[in-house]
JSON list of C-alpha atoms in Angstrom, two decimals:
[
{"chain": "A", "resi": 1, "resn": "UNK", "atom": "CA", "xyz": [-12.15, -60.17, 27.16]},
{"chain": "A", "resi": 2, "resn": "UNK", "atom": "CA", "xyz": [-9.67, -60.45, 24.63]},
{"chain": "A", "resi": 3, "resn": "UNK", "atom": "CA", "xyz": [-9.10, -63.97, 24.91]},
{"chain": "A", "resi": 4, "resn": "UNK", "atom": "CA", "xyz": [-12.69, -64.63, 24.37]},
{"chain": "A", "resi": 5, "resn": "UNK", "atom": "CA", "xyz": [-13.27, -62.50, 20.96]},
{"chain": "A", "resi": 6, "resn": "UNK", "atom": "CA", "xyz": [-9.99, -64.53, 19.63]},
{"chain": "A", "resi": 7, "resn": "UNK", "atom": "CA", "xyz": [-11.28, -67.88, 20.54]},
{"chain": "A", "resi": 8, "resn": "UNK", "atom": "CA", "xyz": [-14.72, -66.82, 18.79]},
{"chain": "A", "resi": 9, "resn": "UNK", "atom": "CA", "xyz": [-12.87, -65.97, 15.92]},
{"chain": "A", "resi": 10, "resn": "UNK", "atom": "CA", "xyz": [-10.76, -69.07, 15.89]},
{"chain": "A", "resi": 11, "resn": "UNK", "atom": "CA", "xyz": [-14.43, -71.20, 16.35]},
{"chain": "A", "resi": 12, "resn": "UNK", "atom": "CA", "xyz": [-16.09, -69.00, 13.72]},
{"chain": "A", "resi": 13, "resn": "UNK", "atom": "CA", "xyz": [-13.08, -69.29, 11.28]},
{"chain": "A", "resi": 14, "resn": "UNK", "atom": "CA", "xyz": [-13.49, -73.62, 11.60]},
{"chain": "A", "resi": 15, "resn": "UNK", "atom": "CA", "xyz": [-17.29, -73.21, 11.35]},
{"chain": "A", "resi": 16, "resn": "UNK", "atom": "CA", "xyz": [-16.62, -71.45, 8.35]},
{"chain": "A", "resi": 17, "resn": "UNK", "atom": "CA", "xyz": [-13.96, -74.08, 6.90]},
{"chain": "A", "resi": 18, "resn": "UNK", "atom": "CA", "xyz": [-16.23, -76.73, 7.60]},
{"chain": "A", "resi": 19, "resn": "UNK", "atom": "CA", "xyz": [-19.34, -75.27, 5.92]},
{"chain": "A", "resi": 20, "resn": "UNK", "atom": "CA", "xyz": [-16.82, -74.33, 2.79]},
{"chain": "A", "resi": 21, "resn": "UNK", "atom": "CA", "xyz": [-15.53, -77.68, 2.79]},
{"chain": "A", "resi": 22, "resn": "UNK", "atom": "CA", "xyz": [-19.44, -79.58, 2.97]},
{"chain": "A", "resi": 23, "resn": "UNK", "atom": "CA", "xyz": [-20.07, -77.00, -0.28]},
{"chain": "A", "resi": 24, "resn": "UNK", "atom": "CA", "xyz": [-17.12, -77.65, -2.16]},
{"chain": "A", "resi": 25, "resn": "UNK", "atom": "CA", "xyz": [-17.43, -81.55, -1.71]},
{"chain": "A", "resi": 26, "resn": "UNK", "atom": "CA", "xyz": [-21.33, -81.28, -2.24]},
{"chain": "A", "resi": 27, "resn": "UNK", "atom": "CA", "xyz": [-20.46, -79.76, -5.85]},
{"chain": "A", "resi": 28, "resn": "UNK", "atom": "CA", "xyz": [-17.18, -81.28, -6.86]},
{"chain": "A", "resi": 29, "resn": "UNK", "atom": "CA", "xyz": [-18.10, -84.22, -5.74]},
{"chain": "A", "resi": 30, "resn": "UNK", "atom": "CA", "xyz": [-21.61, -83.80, -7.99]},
{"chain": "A", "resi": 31, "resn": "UNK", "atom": "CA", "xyz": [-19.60, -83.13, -11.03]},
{"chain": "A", "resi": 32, "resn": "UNK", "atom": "CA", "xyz": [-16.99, -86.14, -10.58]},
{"chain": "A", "resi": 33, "resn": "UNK", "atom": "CA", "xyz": [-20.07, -88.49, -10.47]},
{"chain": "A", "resi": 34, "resn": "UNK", "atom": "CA", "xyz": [-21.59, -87.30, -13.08]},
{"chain": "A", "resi": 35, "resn": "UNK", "atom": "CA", "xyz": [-18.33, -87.68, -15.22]},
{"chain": "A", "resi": 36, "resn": "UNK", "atom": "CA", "xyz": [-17.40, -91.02, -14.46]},
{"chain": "A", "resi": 37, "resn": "UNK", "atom": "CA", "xyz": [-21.46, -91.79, -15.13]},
{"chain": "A", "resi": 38, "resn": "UNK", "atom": "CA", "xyz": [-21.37, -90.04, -17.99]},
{"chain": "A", "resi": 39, "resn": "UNK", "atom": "CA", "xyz": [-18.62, -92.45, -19.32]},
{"chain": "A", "resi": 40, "resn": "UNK", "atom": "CA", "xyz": [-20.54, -95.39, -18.03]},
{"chain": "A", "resi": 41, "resn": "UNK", "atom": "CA", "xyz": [-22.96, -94.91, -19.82]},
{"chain": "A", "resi": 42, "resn": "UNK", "atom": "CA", "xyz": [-21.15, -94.00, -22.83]},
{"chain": "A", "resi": 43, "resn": "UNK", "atom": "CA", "xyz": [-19.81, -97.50, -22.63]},
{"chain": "A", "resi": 44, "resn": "UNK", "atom": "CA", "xyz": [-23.05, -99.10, -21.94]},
{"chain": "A", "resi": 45, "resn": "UNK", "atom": "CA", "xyz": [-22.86, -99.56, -17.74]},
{"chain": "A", "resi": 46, "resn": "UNK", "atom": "CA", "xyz": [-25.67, -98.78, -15.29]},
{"chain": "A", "resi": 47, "resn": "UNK", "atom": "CA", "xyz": [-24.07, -98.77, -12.10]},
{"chain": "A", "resi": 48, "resn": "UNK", "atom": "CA", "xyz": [-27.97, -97.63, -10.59]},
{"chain": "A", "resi": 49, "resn": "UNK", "atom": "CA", "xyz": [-28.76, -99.80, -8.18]},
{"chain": "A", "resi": 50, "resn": "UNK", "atom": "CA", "xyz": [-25.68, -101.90, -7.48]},
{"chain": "A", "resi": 51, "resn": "UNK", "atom": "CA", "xyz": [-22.95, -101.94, -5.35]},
{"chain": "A", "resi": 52, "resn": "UNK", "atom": "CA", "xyz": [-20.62, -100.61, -8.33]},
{"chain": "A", "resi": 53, "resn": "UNK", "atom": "CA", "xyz": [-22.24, -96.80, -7.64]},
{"chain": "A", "resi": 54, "resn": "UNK", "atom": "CA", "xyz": [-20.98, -97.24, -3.73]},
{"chain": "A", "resi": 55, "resn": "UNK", "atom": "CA", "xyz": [-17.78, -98.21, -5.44]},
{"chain": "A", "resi": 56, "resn": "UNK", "atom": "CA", "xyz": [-17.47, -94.92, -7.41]},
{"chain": "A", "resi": 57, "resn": "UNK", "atom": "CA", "xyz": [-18.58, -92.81, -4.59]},
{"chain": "A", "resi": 58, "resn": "UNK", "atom": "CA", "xyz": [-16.29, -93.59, -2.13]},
{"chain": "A", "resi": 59, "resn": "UNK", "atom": "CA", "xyz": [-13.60, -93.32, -4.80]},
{"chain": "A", "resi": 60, "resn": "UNK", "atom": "CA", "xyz": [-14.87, -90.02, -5.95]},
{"chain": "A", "resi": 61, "resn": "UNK", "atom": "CA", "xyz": [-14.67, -89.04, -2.27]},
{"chain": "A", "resi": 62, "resn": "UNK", "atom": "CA", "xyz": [-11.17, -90.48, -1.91]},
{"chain": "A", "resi": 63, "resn": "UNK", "atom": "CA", "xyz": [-9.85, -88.42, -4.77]},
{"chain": "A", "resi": 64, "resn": "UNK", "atom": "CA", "xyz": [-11.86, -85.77, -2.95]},
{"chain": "A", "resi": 65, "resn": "UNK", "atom": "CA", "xyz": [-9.78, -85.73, -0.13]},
{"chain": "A", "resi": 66, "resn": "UNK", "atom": "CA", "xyz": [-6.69, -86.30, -1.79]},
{"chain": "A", "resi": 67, "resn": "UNK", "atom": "CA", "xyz": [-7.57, -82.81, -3.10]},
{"chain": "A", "resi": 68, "resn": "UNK", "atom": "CA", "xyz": [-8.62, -80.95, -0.02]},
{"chain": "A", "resi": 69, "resn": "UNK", "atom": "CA", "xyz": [-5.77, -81.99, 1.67]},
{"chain": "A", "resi": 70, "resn": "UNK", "atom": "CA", "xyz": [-3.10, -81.05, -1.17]},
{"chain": "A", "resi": 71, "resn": "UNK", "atom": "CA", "xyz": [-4.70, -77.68, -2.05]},
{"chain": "A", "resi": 72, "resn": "UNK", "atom": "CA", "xyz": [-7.80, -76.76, -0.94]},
{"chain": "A", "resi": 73, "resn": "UNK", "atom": "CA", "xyz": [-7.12, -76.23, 2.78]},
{"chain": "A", "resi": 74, "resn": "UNK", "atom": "CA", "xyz": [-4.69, -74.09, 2.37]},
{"chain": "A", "resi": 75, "resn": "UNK", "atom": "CA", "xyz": [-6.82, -71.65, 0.24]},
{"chain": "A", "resi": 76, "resn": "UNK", "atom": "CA", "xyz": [-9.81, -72.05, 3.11]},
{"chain": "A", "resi": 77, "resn": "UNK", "atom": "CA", "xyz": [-10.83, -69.67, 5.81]},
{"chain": "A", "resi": 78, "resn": "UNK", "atom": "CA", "xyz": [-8.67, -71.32, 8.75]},
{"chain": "A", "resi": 79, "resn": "UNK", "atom": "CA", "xyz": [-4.80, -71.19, 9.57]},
{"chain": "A", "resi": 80, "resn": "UNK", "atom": "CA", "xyz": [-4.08, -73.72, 12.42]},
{"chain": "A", "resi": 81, "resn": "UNK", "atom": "CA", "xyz": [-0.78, -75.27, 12.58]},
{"chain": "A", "resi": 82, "resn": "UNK", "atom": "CA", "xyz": [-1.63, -78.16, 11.97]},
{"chain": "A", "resi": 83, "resn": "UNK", "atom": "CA", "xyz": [-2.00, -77.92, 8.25]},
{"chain": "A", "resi": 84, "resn": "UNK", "atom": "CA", "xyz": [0.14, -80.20, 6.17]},
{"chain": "A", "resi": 85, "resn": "UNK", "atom": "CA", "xyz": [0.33, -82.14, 2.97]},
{"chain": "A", "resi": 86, "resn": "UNK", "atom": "CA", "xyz": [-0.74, -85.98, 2.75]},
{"chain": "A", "resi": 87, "resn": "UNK", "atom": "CA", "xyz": [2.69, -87.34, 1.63]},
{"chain": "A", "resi": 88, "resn": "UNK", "atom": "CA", "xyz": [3.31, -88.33, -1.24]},
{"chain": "A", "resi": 89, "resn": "UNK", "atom": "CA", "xyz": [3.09, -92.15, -0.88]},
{"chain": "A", "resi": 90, "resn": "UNK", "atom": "CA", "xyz": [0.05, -91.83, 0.72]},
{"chain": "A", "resi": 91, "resn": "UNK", "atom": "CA", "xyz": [-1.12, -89.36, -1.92]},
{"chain": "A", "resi": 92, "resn": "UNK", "atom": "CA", "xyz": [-0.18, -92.09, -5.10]},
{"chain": "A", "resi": 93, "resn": "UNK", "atom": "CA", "xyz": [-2.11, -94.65, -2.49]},
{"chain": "A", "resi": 94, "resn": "UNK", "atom": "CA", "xyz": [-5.19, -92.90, -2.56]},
{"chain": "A", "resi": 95, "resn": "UNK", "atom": "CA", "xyz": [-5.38, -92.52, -6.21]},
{"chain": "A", "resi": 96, "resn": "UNK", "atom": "CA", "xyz": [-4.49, -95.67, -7.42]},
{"chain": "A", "resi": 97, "resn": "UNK", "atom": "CA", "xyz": [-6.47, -97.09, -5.27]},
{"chain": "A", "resi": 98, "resn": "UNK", "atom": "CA", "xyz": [-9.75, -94.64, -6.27]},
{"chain": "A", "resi": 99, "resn": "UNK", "atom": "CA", "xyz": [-9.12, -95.30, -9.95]},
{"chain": "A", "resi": 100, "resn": "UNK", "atom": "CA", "xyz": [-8.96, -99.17, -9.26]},
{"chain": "A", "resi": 101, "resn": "UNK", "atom": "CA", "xyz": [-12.47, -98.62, -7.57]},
{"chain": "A", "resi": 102, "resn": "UNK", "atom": "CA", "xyz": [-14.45, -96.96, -10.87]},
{"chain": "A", "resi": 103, "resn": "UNK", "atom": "CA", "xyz": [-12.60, -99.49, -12.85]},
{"chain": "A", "resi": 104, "resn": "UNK", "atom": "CA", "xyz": [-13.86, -102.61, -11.06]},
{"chain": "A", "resi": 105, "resn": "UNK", "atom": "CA", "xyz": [-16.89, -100.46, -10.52]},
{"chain": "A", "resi": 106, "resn": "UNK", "atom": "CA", "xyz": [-17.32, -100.73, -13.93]},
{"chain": "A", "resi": 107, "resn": "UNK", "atom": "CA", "xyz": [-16.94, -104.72, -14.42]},
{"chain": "A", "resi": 108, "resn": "UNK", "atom": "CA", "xyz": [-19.17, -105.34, -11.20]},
{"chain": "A", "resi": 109, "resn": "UNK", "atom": "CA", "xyz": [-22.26, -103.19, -12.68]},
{"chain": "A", "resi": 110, "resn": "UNK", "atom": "CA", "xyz": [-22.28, -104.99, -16.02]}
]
């Protein structure tokens, strides 16, 4: 019997983790776009409607993960073992290679 109410718990605790982590990305990820569109079209780019605004998105949700992995997680509801920091060169990959997408985001829309 007590196996079974630990293994709920450990179930409930991801189904909890993962809800927190659809939320979080849901609104960070809402704010970051409307940043970098905010400086689009400060400089005079609509990326609506073009291929640029996948561009941004999935760099938005790269930087994203950078993120959850670095911090986030370990601030969430679950404590597996297998938590662990990207490492660092794949951490410096990810971001360079997210800001390199909303740059050329930027030349492909206009």
């Amino acid at each position: 019997m007590k196996e079974i109410r630990v293994l709920w718990m450990i179930t409930f605790k991801i189904f909890l983790e993962l809800i927190r982590i659809i939320i979080l990305f849901s609104i960070i990820g809402c704010v970051m776009w409307g940043c970098v569109k905010l400086i689009y079209t400060s400089l005079g780019i609509n990326v609506d409607g073009s291929y640029a605004g996948w561009l941004g998105g999935i760099a938005i949700y790269s930087l994203l993960f950078v993120l959850y992995r670095n911090k986030l997680q370990f601030l969430g509801f679950y404590n597996g073992p297998y938590r662990q920091k990207l490492s660092p060169k794949s951490t410096t990959t990810l971001i360079t290679v997210s800001v390199f997408f909303i740059i050329t985001a930027a030349f492909l829309a206009s």
